Short mmCIF file of C-alpha atoms in Angstrom, two decimals:
data_model
loop_
_atom_site.label_atom_id
_atom_site.label_comp_id
_atom_site.label_asym_id
_atom_site.label_seq_id
_atom_site.Cartn_x
_atom_site.Cartn_y
_atom_site.Cartn_z
CA ALA A 122 126.38 155.39 102.50
CA GLY A 123 129.40 153.35 101.09
CA ARG A 124 127.31 149.86 101.56
CA PHE A 125 125.72 149.66 98.37
CA ILE A 126 127.24 148.71 94.88
CA PRO A 127 124.78 150.40 92.37
CA LEU A 128 123.48 148.23 89.40
CA LYS A 129 126.55 148.02 86.54
CA ARG A 130 126.92 146.54 83.10
CA ILE A 131 129.66 143.63 82.82
CA HIS A 132 130.87 142.83 79.42
CA GLY A 133 134.02 141.03 79.97
CA SER A 134 136.84 140.10 82.09
CA GLY A 135 138.25 143.67 82.66
CA ASP A 136 134.68 144.75 83.97
CA LEU A 137 134.25 142.20 86.26
CA ARG A 138 137.82 142.67 87.85
CA SER A 139 136.99 146.23 88.13
CA PHE A 140 133.43 145.25 90.03
CA LEU A 141 134.97 142.98 92.22
CA ASP A 142 137.53 145.68 93.46
CA ASP A 143 134.59 147.96 93.95
CA VAL A 144 132.62 145.35 96.39
CA ALA A 145 135.71 144.83 98.63
CA PRO A 146 135.10 148.05 100.52
CA LEU A 147 131.68 147.17 101.60
CA LEU A 148 132.95 144.45 103.97
CA HIS A 149 136.09 144.80 106.76
CA ARG A 150 136.54 141.02 107.06
CA PRO A 151 138.53 139.53 104.34
CA GLU A 152 136.69 136.03 104.95
CA HIS A 153 133.54 138.13 104.08
CA THR A 154 135.02 139.72 101.01
CA LYS A 155 136.29 136.40 99.16
CA ALA A 156 132.42 134.56 99.96
CA VAL A 157 130.92 137.26 98.25
CA GLN A 158 133.78 137.99 95.33
CA TYR A 159 133.59 134.29 94.53
CA CYS A 160 129.83 134.38 94.23
CA LEU A 161 129.83 137.23 92.17
CA SER A 162 132.62 135.88 89.91
CA GLU A 163 130.87 132.51 89.45
CA THR A 164 127.53 133.96 88.49
CA ILE A 165 128.66 136.76 86.32
CA ARG A 166 131.22 134.44 84.31
CA ASN A 167 128.41 131.94 84.03
CA VAL A 168 126.59 135.11 81.99
CA PHE A 169 129.59 135.31 79.79
CA GLU A 170 129.31 131.77 78.92
CA HIS A 171 125.99 130.96 78.63
CA ALA A 172 124.36 134.05 78.07
CA GLY A 173 124.43 134.02 74.10
CA GLY A 174 127.18 137.14 74.39
CA GLN A 175 124.84 139.14 76.20
CA PRO A 176 126.58 141.17 79.04
CA ALA A 177 125.70 140.72 82.71
CA TYR A 178 124.22 143.26 84.94
CA ALA A 179 125.05 142.98 88.73
CA CYS A 180 124.92 144.94 92.25
CA ALA A 181 125.48 144.26 95.88
CA GLN A 182 124.47 145.69 99.33
CA TYR A 183 125.63 145.41 102.96
CA TYR A 184 122.63 145.55 105.26
CA GLU A 185 124.55 146.17 108.58
CA SER A 186 121.78 145.36 110.77
CA ALA A 187 120.75 142.08 109.33
CA ARG A 188 124.36 141.37 108.87
CA ARG A 189 124.26 140.24 105.37
CA VAL A 190 125.41 140.88 101.72
CA SER A 191 122.80 140.60 99.04
CA ILE A 192 124.15 140.23 95.36
CA GLY A 193 122.29 140.08 92.52
CA VAL A 194 123.10 139.21 88.78
CA ALA A 195 120.80 139.14 85.68
CA ASP A 196 121.10 139.06 81.88
CA CYS A 197 118.74 139.05 78.98
CA GLY A 198 120.69 136.33 77.18
CA ILE A 199 119.03 132.98 75.96
CA GLY A 200 118.03 131.27 79.18
CA VAL A 201 119.00 128.66 81.34
CA ARG A 202 116.82 125.96 79.39
CA THR A 203 118.06 127.10 75.78
CA SER A 204 121.66 127.11 76.81
CA LEU A 205 121.32 123.55 78.44
CA SER A 206 119.40 122.35 75.88
CA ARG A 207 122.97 121.98 73.33
CA HIS A 208 123.62 119.00 75.39
CA LEU A 209 120.50 117.68 77.41
CA LYS A 210 116.69 117.28 76.33
CA LEU A 211 114.67 119.13 78.65
CA SER A 212 110.96 119.51 78.88
CA SER A 213 110.37 122.47 81.00
CA ASP A 214 112.21 125.81 82.29
CA ALA A 215 111.97 124.30 85.82
CA GLU A 216 113.72 121.07 84.68
CA ALA A 217 116.33 123.03 83.10
CA LEU A 218 116.90 124.94 86.27
CA MET A 219 117.35 121.89 88.47
CA ASN A 220 119.60 120.74 85.92
CA ALA A 221 121.74 123.56 86.23
CA LEU A 222 122.13 123.44 89.92
CA VAL A 223 123.67 119.73 89.93
CA PRO A 224 127.67 120.07 89.70
CA GLY A 225 128.88 119.33 86.48
CA THR A 226 126.22 120.25 84.65
CA THR A 227 127.30 123.27 82.75
CA GLY A 228 131.17 123.37 82.29
CA ALA A 229 132.00 126.89 82.53
CA PRO A 230 135.57 128.28 81.79
CA ARG A 231 138.23 128.52 84.09
CA GLY A 232 137.61 131.17 86.64
CA MET A 233 139.25 132.96 89.70
CA TYR A 234 139.62 130.10 91.61
CA GLY A 235 140.78 127.80 88.85
CA PRO A 236 139.23 125.12 86.79
CA SER A 237 138.84 122.22 89.57
CA GLU A 238 136.09 124.59 91.09
CA ASN A 239 134.48 125.93 87.50
CA ALA A 240 133.66 122.68 85.88
CA GLY A 241 130.20 123.25 86.06
CA VAL A 242 130.06 123.62 89.66
CA GLY A 243 129.82 127.55 89.85
CA LEU A 244 126.08 127.76 90.80
CA PHE A 245 126.29 124.66 93.19
CA PHE A 246 129.24 126.49 94.81
CA THR A 247 126.99 129.78 95.17
CA LYS A 248 123.97 128.18 96.29
CA SER A 249 126.10 126.23 98.93
CA ILE A 250 127.64 129.41 100.32
CA ALA A 251 124.41 130.85 100.65
CA LYS A 252 123.12 127.63 102.72
CA ALA A 253 126.14 127.43 104.73
CA SER A 254 125.75 130.99 105.87
CA GLY A 255 121.73 130.45 106.64
CA GLN A 256 120.88 132.51 103.75
CA TYR A 257 118.82 132.33 100.63
CA PHE A 258 120.02 131.47 97.18
CA ALA A 259 117.43 131.92 93.81
CA ILE A 260 117.59 131.45 90.47
CA ILE A 261 115.10 132.58 87.89
CA SER A 262 115.06 132.08 83.99
CA GLY A 263 112.24 131.69 81.23
CA ASP A 264 109.04 130.95 83.44
CA ALA A 265 110.38 129.15 86.31
CA ALA A 266 112.30 130.21 89.75
CA TYR A 267 114.09 127.86 92.33
CA ARG A 268 114.39 129.26 95.60
CA LEU A 269 116.47 127.54 98.25
CA ARG A 270 115.06 128.29 102.00
CA HIS A 271 117.52 129.32 104.92
CA LEU A 272 117.99 126.97 107.62
CA ARG A 273 115.81 126.74 110.58
CA ARG A 274 117.83 126.32 113.62
CA SER A 275 116.36 122.83 114.36
CA ASP A 276 118.15 121.68 110.97
CA LYS A 277 121.36 119.75 110.66
CA PHE A 278 123.86 121.28 108.00
CA ARG A 279 123.61 119.08 104.85
CA LEU A 280 124.97 119.58 101.17
CA TYR A 281 123.48 117.94 98.78
CA VAL A 282 124.40 117.18 95.17
CA ASP A 283 120.62 116.88 94.02
CA PRO A 284 118.79 120.28 94.66
CA ARG A 285 115.69 118.87 95.19
CA LYS A 286 116.67 117.49 98.57
CA ASP A 287 117.30 120.77 100.03
CA ARG A 288 114.27 122.75 101.65
CA HIS A 289 113.06 124.97 98.69
CA ASP A 290 110.02 126.49 96.68
CA LEU A 291 109.77 125.60 92.83
CA PHE A 292 107.53 128.37 91.00
CA GLU A 293 106.16 127.47 87.47
CA GLY A 294 104.20 129.63 85.39
CA LEU A 295 105.69 132.97 86.22
CA PRO A 296 105.88 136.00 83.29
CA SER A 297 108.72 134.85 81.20
CA TRP A 298 112.10 136.41 81.52
CA GLN A 299 113.85 135.53 78.68
CA GLY A 300 117.45 135.86 80.30
CA THR A 301 118.37 134.64 83.81
CA VAL A 302 118.46 136.01 87.47
CA VAL A 303 120.24 134.83 90.07
CA ALA A 304 119.92 136.41 93.64
CA VAL A 305 122.28 135.57 96.72
CA ASP A 306 122.25 136.32 100.15
CA ILE A 307 125.16 135.74 102.47
CA GLY A 308 125.19 135.76 106.53
CA LEU A 309 127.84 137.31 108.24
CA ARG A 310 127.30 136.22 111.62
CA ARG A 311 128.59 133.06 111.72
CA THR A 312 132.51 132.53 111.60
CA LEU A 313 134.58 130.36 109.99
CA ASN A 314 137.63 130.31 107.51
CA PHE A 315 136.68 130.69 103.72
CA GLU A 316 139.00 128.09 102.60
CA ALA A 317 137.34 125.52 105.04
CA THR A 318 134.40 126.24 104.06
CA MET A 319 134.98 125.77 100.59
CA ASN A 320 136.61 122.10 101.54
CA SER A 321 133.17 121.41 102.90
CA ILE A 322 131.43 121.83 99.45
CA ARG A 323 134.07 120.13 97.78
CA GLU A 324 133.55 116.87 99.85
CA ALA A 325 129.61 117.07 99.33
CA ILE A 326 130.74 116.71 95.38
CA VAL A 327 132.84 113.50 96.35
CA PRO A 328 130.11 110.22 95.77
CA GLU A 329 131.62 108.79 98.67
CA HIS A 330 131.05 111.81 100.69
CA ALA A 331 127.93 112.61 99.14
CA ARG A 332 125.23 112.48 102.53
CA LYS A 333 128.48 113.51 105.13
CA VAL A 334 127.22 115.74 107.76
CA THR A 335 129.67 118.60 108.24
CA PRO A 336 129.95 121.20 111.11
CA ARG A 337 128.13 123.96 110.76
CA VAL A 338 130.09 126.51 108.17
CA LYS A 339 130.55 129.98 109.41
CA PHE A 340 131.92 133.03 108.03
CA THR A 341 134.36 135.39 109.72
#
């Protein structure tokens, strides 16, 4: 009770603001809330921009024993491949997913954290937040799915611009989903300021810092 936001249909900025407000009571620490609201804002705004006018459907749940928040955003729109094919020549849904995860590919409108973080980097930031907190990220569209694996204890934390360099699974030939589904787990066990986390992710986008090893990012 009080730890689950049921599936909601979101069709515009007003619905999005209301949904983000509903999420806040799930958590007691503001840094956790910022991370969760950021991921929801970016994935839902991607639907507004790239789903061909279709609404987003979103839900969230806090798993107290596992110390994580799971969020899901889905749409029944045109799919990642069709959306990106306006600017790129893509041979498969799997190739489209890989391109969508590279910062700067999609080019989204201004979001709740400003244009500098919304120039096609929303999915990259969302994936990186999941990775930084030691959890999973997945995106599904068409007949393909990309799943980021959680960090092992022995792994050094690195942020890669190229999603193929992350430990991941890439599935092809799945039953086709015309739209897009994004699922994100955000771990809450570790501690670090949200803005410090975002700064670490920004550094990874700058070419000269792309291979920089950063300290283990934690949330509080």
